[in-house]
Short mmCIF file of C-alpha atoms in Angstrom, two decimals:
data_model
loop_
_atom_site.label_atom_id
_atom_site.label_comp_id
_atom_site.label_asym_id
_atom_site.label_seq_id
_atom_site.Cartn_x
_atom_site.Cartn_y
_atom_site.Cartn_z
CA MET A 1 73.69 73.18 71.60
CA SER A 2 76.08 75.98 71.35
CA ASN A 3 79.67 75.66 72.99
CA ASP A 4 80.23 79.44 73.12
CA HIS A 5 81.42 80.50 76.58
CA TYR A 6 82.59 84.03 77.29
CA TYR A 7 84.94 84.89 80.05
CA GLY A 8 85.86 88.60 80.56
CA GLY A 9 83.88 89.80 77.61
CA GLN A 10 85.78 87.67 74.93
CA GLN A 11 85.05 84.38 73.47
CA HIS A 12 86.75 81.33 75.04
CA ASP A 13 88.56 79.17 72.60
CA PRO A 14 89.96 75.84 74.06
CA TYR A 15 92.91 76.14 71.53
CA ALA A 16 93.73 79.81 72.12
CA ASN A 17 96.92 78.82 74.10
CA GLY A 18 97.88 75.98 72.05
CA PRO A 19 98.42 72.37 73.22
CA GLN A 20 98.42 72.08 76.86
CA ASP A 21 100.13 69.83 79.31
CA PRO A 22 97.75 67.08 80.55
CA ALA A 23 99.30 67.69 83.96
CA GLU A 24 97.89 71.22 83.71
CA VAL A 25 94.31 70.36 82.94
CA THR A 26 94.18 67.40 85.19
CA GLN A 27 93.02 67.68 88.42
CA THR A 28 95.10 66.11 90.91
CA TRP A 29 94.64 65.96 94.92
CA GLU A 30 97.57 66.35 97.61
CA GLY A 31 97.33 65.55 101.15
CA GLN A 32 94.40 63.85 102.73
CA THR A 33 91.78 63.21 100.13
CA TRP A 34 88.99 62.70 102.48
CA ASP A 35 89.66 65.89 104.65
CA THR A 36 86.53 67.93 104.13
CA GLN A 37 87.03 70.17 107.10
CA TYR A 38 89.11 72.64 105.18
CA GLN A 39 87.87 73.62 101.45
CA PRO A 40 89.63 76.89 100.09
CA ALA A 41 87.71 79.09 97.82
CA VAL A 42 89.75 80.03 94.82
CA SER A 43 88.22 82.45 92.19
CA TYR A 44 88.97 82.09 88.22
CA GLU A 45 91.12 85.23 88.38
CA GLN A 46 93.47 83.87 91.00
CA VAL A 47 93.91 80.85 88.92
CA ARG A 48 94.65 82.64 85.84
CA ALA A 49 97.10 84.90 87.65
CA ALA A 50 98.98 81.94 89.15
CA ARG A 51 99.22 80.44 85.61
CA SER A 52 100.55 83.56 84.06
CA ALA A 53 103.17 83.84 86.78
CA GLN A 54 104.19 80.24 86.27
CA THR A 55 104.08 79.59 82.63
CA PRO A 56 103.50 82.75 80.48
CA LEU A 57 102.02 81.63 77.09
CA PRO A 58 101.50 83.84 74.01
CA GLN A 59 97.98 84.94 73.87
CA GLU A 60 97.28 84.09 70.37
CA ALA A 61 93.93 83.09 69.17
CA TYR A 62 93.17 80.76 66.32
CA PRO A 63 90.44 82.18 63.75
CA GLN A 64 87.21 80.98 65.07
CA GLN A 65 84.95 78.85 62.53
CA PRO A 66 81.20 79.72 62.94
CA TYR A 67 79.24 76.80 63.56
CA GLU A 68 76.57 77.39 61.07
CA GLY A 69 74.25 74.61 60.08
CA GLN A 70 75.45 72.23 62.56
CA GLY A 71 72.55 70.10 63.72
CA TYR A 72 72.44 67.78 66.55
CA ASP A 73 72.93 64.82 64.27
CA GLY A 74 76.61 64.43 65.41
CA GLN A 75 78.26 65.87 62.25
CA GLY A 76 79.40 68.96 63.68
CA TYR A 77 81.01 67.25 66.59
CA GLU A 78 82.81 64.81 63.97
CA GLN A 79 84.20 67.62 62.11
CA GLN A 80 85.74 69.30 65.31
CA ALA A 81 87.01 66.05 66.86
CA TYR A 82 89.29 66.95 69.70
CA THR A 83 92.06 64.63 69.49
CA SER A 84 94.35 64.60 72.58
CA GLN A 85 98.05 64.83 72.61
CA GLY A 86 99.29 62.64 75.33
CA GLY A 87 95.92 60.66 75.54
CA THR A 88 93.97 63.27 77.60
CA ALA A 89 91.29 65.53 76.18
CA GLY A 90 92.51 69.16 75.89
CA TYR A 91 89.03 70.76 75.96
CA TYR A 92 86.71 71.73 79.29
CA ALA A 93 83.70 73.40 79.48
CA GLU A 94 84.55 75.56 82.49
CA PRO A 95 88.06 76.33 83.59
CA VAL A 96 89.14 74.23 86.65
CA ALA A 97 91.17 75.71 89.56
CA GLU A 98 94.55 74.11 89.83
CA PRO A 99 94.91 71.85 93.01
CA VAL A 100 96.38 74.00 95.89
CA ALA A 101 98.60 72.81 98.51
CA ALA A 102 97.85 71.61 102.05
CA VAL A 103 98.91 75.09 103.19
CA PRO A 104 97.95 77.92 100.60
CA GLU A 105 99.99 80.75 99.94
CA PRO A 106 98.44 84.11 101.70
CA LEU A 107 96.35 86.08 99.32
CA VAL A 108 96.81 89.36 101.16
CA PRO A 109 100.68 90.40 101.69
CA GLY A 110 101.48 90.02 105.29
CA ALA A 111 98.66 87.60 106.32
CA GLU A 112 99.65 84.18 107.77
CA PRO A 113 98.80 81.08 106.08
CA VAL A 114 95.64 79.29 107.23
CA ALA A 115 96.37 75.68 108.34
CA ALA A 116 94.83 73.08 106.22
CA VAL A 117 93.74 70.70 108.99
CA ALA A 118 91.71 72.47 111.49
CA GLU A 119 92.74 72.04 115.31
CA PRO A 120 90.66 69.65 117.41
CA VAL A 121 88.20 71.71 119.29
CA PRO A 122 88.44 71.20 123.09
CA ALA A 123 85.70 69.48 124.67
CA PRO A 124 83.27 71.84 126.58
CA PRO A 125 83.45 71.58 130.20
CA ALA A 126 80.97 69.16 132.09
CA ALA A 127 77.80 71.19 133.23
CA VAL A 128 77.90 71.88 136.84
CA ALA A 129 74.45 70.71 138.52
CA HIS A 130 74.48 73.02 141.50
CA GLU A 131 76.42 76.33 141.94
CA GLY A 132 76.28 75.90 145.79
CA PRO A 133 78.10 73.44 147.97
CA ALA A 134 77.28 69.93 147.16
CA TYR A 135 75.82 68.15 150.02
CA SER A 136 75.34 64.37 150.24
CA SER A 137 72.02 62.79 151.02
CA PRO A 138 71.13 62.17 154.66
CA THR A 139 72.48 59.21 156.19
CA THR A 140 72.10 57.48 159.65
CA SER A 141 75.69 57.95 160.51
CA GLY A 142 78.85 59.76 159.67
CA ASN A 143 76.77 62.99 158.85
CA THR A 144 76.93 65.89 161.35
CA ARG A 145 73.88 67.61 159.88
CA VAL A 146 71.69 64.82 161.03
CA THR A 147 70.08 65.42 164.22
CA ASP A 148 69.51 62.90 167.10
CA ALA A 149 65.70 63.16 166.46
CA GLN A 150 66.25 62.48 162.64
CA ARG A 151 68.79 59.67 163.12
CA ALA A 152 66.34 57.88 165.56
CA ARG A 153 63.50 58.32 163.20
CA ALA A 154 65.49 56.87 160.45
CA GLU A 155 66.74 53.98 162.30
CA GLY A 156 63.27 53.10 163.49
CA ARG A 157 63.99 53.85 167.30
CA SER A 158 61.45 54.73 169.82
CA PRO A 159 59.97 58.21 169.54
CA ILE A 160 60.87 59.05 173.10
CA ILE A 161 63.96 60.93 173.49
CA ASP A 162 64.69 62.27 177.05
CA PRO A 163 65.95 65.74 177.19
CA GLY A 164 69.35 64.81 179.15
CA MET A 165 71.35 66.08 181.76
CA ARG A 166 71.54 69.78 180.44
CA PRO A 167 67.93 70.67 180.45
CA ALA A 168 67.49 68.86 183.88
CA ALA A 169 70.14 70.92 185.19
CA LEU A 170 68.30 74.10 183.83
CA THR A 171 65.11 73.06 185.45
CA ALA A 172 66.96 72.30 188.86
CA VAL A 173 68.29 75.81 188.72
CA LEU A 174 64.63 77.34 187.95
CA GLY A 175 63.20 75.00 190.65
CA LEU A 176 65.62 76.31 193.09
CA LEU A 177 64.99 79.74 192.10
CA LEU A 178 61.25 79.41 192.82
CA ALA A 179 62.02 77.75 196.10
CA GLY A 180 64.37 80.78 197.05
CA GLY A 181 61.84 83.27 195.52
CA ALA A 182 59.00 81.89 197.63
CA SER A 183 60.97 82.07 200.71
CA LEU A 184 61.64 85.88 199.88
CA GLY A 185 58.16 86.69 199.39
CA THR A 186 55.32 86.99 196.78
CA TYR A 187 57.02 89.46 194.41
CA GLY A 188 60.35 87.59 194.83
CA LEU A 189 58.50 84.44 193.53
CA LEU A 190 57.14 86.40 190.47
CA VAL A 191 60.42 86.83 188.62
CA PRO A 192 61.36 83.17 188.20
CA LEU A 193 57.53 82.52 187.62
CA VAL A 194 57.23 84.74 184.73
CA LEU A 195 60.26 83.17 183.13
CA LEU A 196 58.88 79.83 183.76
CA GLN A 197 55.55 80.96 181.82
CA GLY A 198 57.56 82.24 179.00
CA LEU A 199 59.36 79.03 178.42
CA THR A 200 56.09 77.03 178.79
CA ALA A 201 54.32 79.06 176.08
CA ALA A 202 57.18 78.81 173.60
CA GLY A 203 57.98 75.28 174.31
CA TRP A 204 54.55 73.87 173.78
CA PHE A 205 54.11 75.45 170.25
CA ARG A 206 57.68 74.09 169.22
CA LEU A 207 56.71 70.68 170.82
CA ASN A 208 53.69 70.66 168.45
CA GLY A 209 55.84 71.54 165.42
CA MET A 210 54.32 75.07 165.23
CA TRP A 211 57.16 77.64 164.73
CA PRO A 212 57.43 80.44 164.69
CA ALA A 213 53.95 81.15 166.19
CA ARG A 214 54.45 84.38 167.49
CA GLN A 215 50.56 85.40 167.92
CA GLY A 216 49.96 82.30 169.48
CA ILE A 217 53.00 82.17 172.05
CA ALA A 218 52.60 85.92 172.81
CA LEU A 219 48.58 85.35 173.62
CA ALA A 220 49.38 82.33 175.85
CA PHE A 221 52.15 84.32 177.72
CA LEU A 222 49.84 87.32 178.05
CA GLY A 223 47.24 84.91 179.52
CA GLY A 224 49.96 83.66 182.07
CA LEU A 225 50.46 87.45 183.02
CA VAL A 226 46.75 88.19 183.40
CA ALA A 227 46.40 85.20 185.65
CA ASP A 228 49.40 86.53 187.89
CA ALA A 229 47.85 89.98 188.02
CA ALA A 230 44.62 88.76 188.95
CA LEU A 231 45.84 86.61 191.72
CA LEU A 232 47.84 89.33 193.05
CA ALA A 233 44.74 91.65 193.05
CA ALA A 234 42.44 88.91 194.49
CA GLY A 235 44.87 87.45 196.98
CA ARG A 236 46.13 83.84 197.73
CA GLU A 237 42.78 83.07 199.20
CA GLN A 238 40.93 83.59 195.81
CA ALA A 239 44.00 81.96 193.72
CA ALA A 240 41.49 79.17 192.39
CA ALA A 241 38.97 81.69 191.24
CA ALA A 242 41.50 83.78 189.68
CA ILE A 243 42.99 81.10 187.79
CA LEU A 244 40.05 79.46 186.71
CA GLY A 245 38.35 82.64 185.65
CA THR A 246 41.52 83.84 183.49
CA LEU A 247 41.52 80.33 182.07
CA GLY A 248 37.97 80.60 180.92
CA VAL A 249 38.37 84.04 179.49
CA TRP A 250 41.45 83.00 177.48
CA VAL A 251 39.86 80.04 175.91
CA LEU A 252 37.03 82.12 174.64
CA LEU A 253 39.48 84.66 173.43
CA CYS A 254 41.55 82.16 171.51
CA LEU A 255 38.30 80.67 170.01
CA VAL A 256 37.42 84.10 168.70
CA LEU A 257 40.77 84.58 167.18
CA GLN A 258 40.86 81.43 165.50
CA LEU A 259 37.53 82.07 163.90
CA ARG A 260 38.69 85.07 162.39
CA SER A 261 41.63 83.13 160.72
CA HIS A 262 41.71 82.35 156.92
CA ALA A 263 43.34 79.15 157.21
CA ASP A 264 42.15 75.78 156.16
CA PRO A 265 39.70 74.27 158.66
CA ASP A 266 42.19 71.46 159.62
CA GLU A 267 44.98 73.80 160.24
CA ARG A 268 42.73 76.31 162.04
CA MET A 269 41.61 73.34 164.49
CA TYR A 270 45.08 72.27 165.00
CA GLY A 271 46.30 76.00 165.74
CA LEU A 272 43.08 76.30 168.11
CA MET A 273 44.01 73.17 170.32
CA ALA A 274 47.64 74.23 170.41
CA THR A 275 46.87 77.78 171.40
CA ILE A 276 44.32 76.75 174.14
CA ALA A 277 46.66 73.86 175.52
CA SER A 278 49.58 76.52 175.67
CA ALA A 279 47.45 79.03 177.38
CA ALA A 280 46.06 76.51 179.81
CA LEU A 281 49.55 75.46 180.72
CA THR A 282 50.84 78.90 181.12
CA VAL A 283 47.80 79.88 183.27
CA VAL A 284 48.20 76.72 185.54
CA ALA A 285 51.83 77.78 186.30
CA THR A 286 50.48 80.51 188.38
CA GLY A 287 49.35 78.00 190.95
CA HIS A 288 52.93 78.41 192.34
CA LEU A 289 52.05 81.93 193.03
CA GLY A 290 48.71 80.89 194.72
CA ALA A 291 50.24 78.24 196.88
CA ALA A 292 51.81 78.55 200.40
CA PRO A 293 55.33 79.61 200.41
CA ASP A 294 56.57 76.52 202.14
CA ALA A 295 54.84 74.25 199.68
CA VAL A 296 56.36 76.02 196.83
CA VAL A 297 59.97 75.66 198.61
CA VAL A 298 59.54 71.94 199.10
CA GLY A 299 57.75 71.44 195.56
CA GLY A 300 60.69 73.13 193.80
CA THR A 301 63.45 71.43 195.60
CA ALA A 302 61.79 67.87 194.90
CA VAL A 303 61.32 68.58 191.23
CA ALA A 304 64.91 69.63 190.91
CA ALA A 305 66.08 66.41 192.66
CA ALA A 306 63.64 64.30 190.51
CA VAL A 307 64.65 65.52 187.23
CA LEU A 308 68.36 65.16 188.01
CA ALA A 309 68.08 61.57 189.09
CA ARG A 310 65.93 60.85 186.01
CA ALA A 311 68.72 62.14 183.63
CA LEU A 312 71.22 59.71 185.13
CA PRO A 313 72.24 56.95 182.66
CA LEU A 314 70.09 54.19 184.20
CA PRO A 315 67.70 51.59 182.85
CA GLY A 316 63.93 53.29 182.35
CA PRO A 317 62.15 51.69 185.23
CA VAL A 318 65.11 52.01 187.73
CA SER A 319 65.59 55.50 186.62
CA ALA A 320 61.90 56.39 187.50
CA VAL A 321 62.01 54.77 190.78
CA ALA A 322 65.18 56.56 191.71
CA ALA A 323 63.75 60.03 190.50
CA LEU A 324 60.59 59.31 192.74
CA LEU A 325 62.60 58.39 195.86
CA ALA A 326 64.92 61.37 195.09
CA ALA A 327 61.86 63.78 195.08
CA ALA A 328 60.73 62.21 198.38
CA GLY A 329 64.01 62.52 199.99
CA ALA A 330 64.20 66.20 198.55
CA GLY A 331 60.77 66.85 200.09
CA ILE A 332 61.76 65.60 203.51
CA ALA A 333 64.86 67.71 203.52
CA ALA A 334 63.13 70.75 202.40
CA GLY A 335 60.27 70.16 204.74
CA GLY A 336 62.83 70.12 207.71
CA PHE A 337 63.40 73.86 206.91
CA THR A 338 59.69 74.68 206.81
CA ASP A 339 56.71 73.88 208.89
CA LEU A 340 55.76 70.91 206.76
CA GLY A 341 58.37 68.35 208.46
CA THR A 342 58.25 64.94 207.49
CA SER A 343 54.86 65.59 205.50
CA GLY A 344 57.04 67.24 202.91
CA ALA A 345 57.81 63.71 201.67
CA LEU A 346 54.30 63.33 200.50
CA LEU A 347 54.44 66.62 198.87
CA GLY A 348 57.54 66.19 197.36
CA LEU A 349 56.56 62.60 195.88
CA GLY A 350 53.45 64.03 194.25
CA ALA A 351 55.63 66.90 192.80
CA GLY A 352 57.89 64.51 191.45
CA VAL A 353 55.24 62.30 189.85
CA CYS A 354 53.88 65.35 187.97
CA ALA A 355 57.64 66.57 187.00
CA LEU A 356 58.01 63.04 185.59
CA ILE A 357 54.78 63.40 183.49
CA GLY A 358 55.85 66.67 182.05
CA LEU A 359 59.36 65.28 181.38
CA ARG A 360 57.86 62.44 179.29
CA VAL A 361 55.42 64.81 177.37
CA ALA A 362 58.45 66.96 176.53
CA ALA A 363 60.45 63.74 175.24
CA TYR A 364 57.71 62.56 173.08
CA ASP A 365 57.68 62.49 169.05
CA TYR A 366 61.35 62.77 168.36
CA PRO A 367 61.73 66.24 169.77
CA SER A 368 64.44 68.46 168.79
CA ARG A 369 67.16 70.32 171.06
CA PHE A 370 65.22 73.43 170.98
CA VAL A 371 62.31 71.49 172.43
CA HIS A 372 64.37 70.04 175.10
CA MET A 373 65.83 73.55 176.09
CA THR A 374 62.33 75.05 176.37
CA ALA A 375 59.60 72.48 176.90
CA GLY A 376 62.02 70.16 178.36
CA VAL A 377 62.84 72.71 181.01
CA ALA A 378 59.60 74.23 181.80
CA LEU A 379 57.14 71.32 181.72
CA PRO A 380 58.22 69.44 184.91
CA LEU A 381 57.74 72.58 187.04
CA THR A 382 54.47 73.64 185.17
CA ALA A 383 53.06 70.19 185.64
CA ALA A 384 53.95 70.17 189.33
CA ALA A 385 52.14 73.52 189.90
CA PRO A 386 48.64 71.84 190.67
CA ALA A 387 50.36 69.26 192.88
CA VAL A 388 52.29 72.02 194.79
CA TYR A 389 49.03 74.12 195.05
CA LEU A 390 46.63 71.30 196.25
CA LEU A 391 48.96 69.22 198.50
CA GLY A 392 50.28 72.52 199.98
CA ARG A 393 46.77 73.44 201.05
CA ALA A 394 45.93 69.99 202.31
CA LEU A 395 48.86 69.55 204.38
CA ALA A 396 49.19 73.01 205.89
#
């Protein structure tokens, strides 16, 4: 095996520079031995330049002896025994770079030295789960986003939530408007009646959890308007025929429209029932227009008194009895201003019973505030329309 090594085009001789100091050929380490984060790359030319700048030595070479006839029997190596001066071998196969300091000198003039120990990398910020505002999970107390219906459902309370005083006050106002409009005439009654029909159509769909249902609401409201027009054209004497005829036509129209729907069968059936019920209630509200004006006055006043009494903070049975008594008393009072007289108590009692039924329907299945302000306002007066029409004709 040959030991000829060439560096820069010249044959390398380990004895070219004479005896060397063991400290120069012994690799030493300074600083933290186990620091592997920084490993400086130093070329052989840089090492030779550093040695020449520190200890310049004469570049004299000993005559090379050819290694002819040397085999691998160990004789050649015995003839060239490298005795060390100082106990350390003076020959090495490849030049070894001198150890560098912890902070090496800049290789380029003007460059800043590189730190031996890398600075600790700051920890990345924690990932944000949500960019928007962080909301807590819904609770049964202490969270303003939870509605009364959601809180009642979470606590396992009754699904019946009464509308309260504000919807009752609106119902009373609308009832008094009906009574006042009836005393003015047919067209005076028409304006609050149209408002009642609109609230009934929208409130019933919202009560059934269908919102927005623009087509169904518009269809039901249109049915009420058609019933009003038919009754005005036929007269109060034909009020029943106008109401029932419009109701039959509108049920058929709702059925045809639902058959053309591309929704699922279950959803189609649910929408059909809601649309027919809303249209029927809206058309039935036309009974106020077909009833006698005195009956509408007594009925509207009785419903107003009943809902206000029902909204009072009283126990359930006591509240119902108080509402019926208030309706009967209001009927007697309003009957005194009309030709009905004391028979207005019976009409007021009947209207009060129907109003309580409509109020209970509007309070069912954890209703929202919107349901209370629509169905809770309209259903008591809408449900009282048949009683006002029938009892008014019977007591007239």
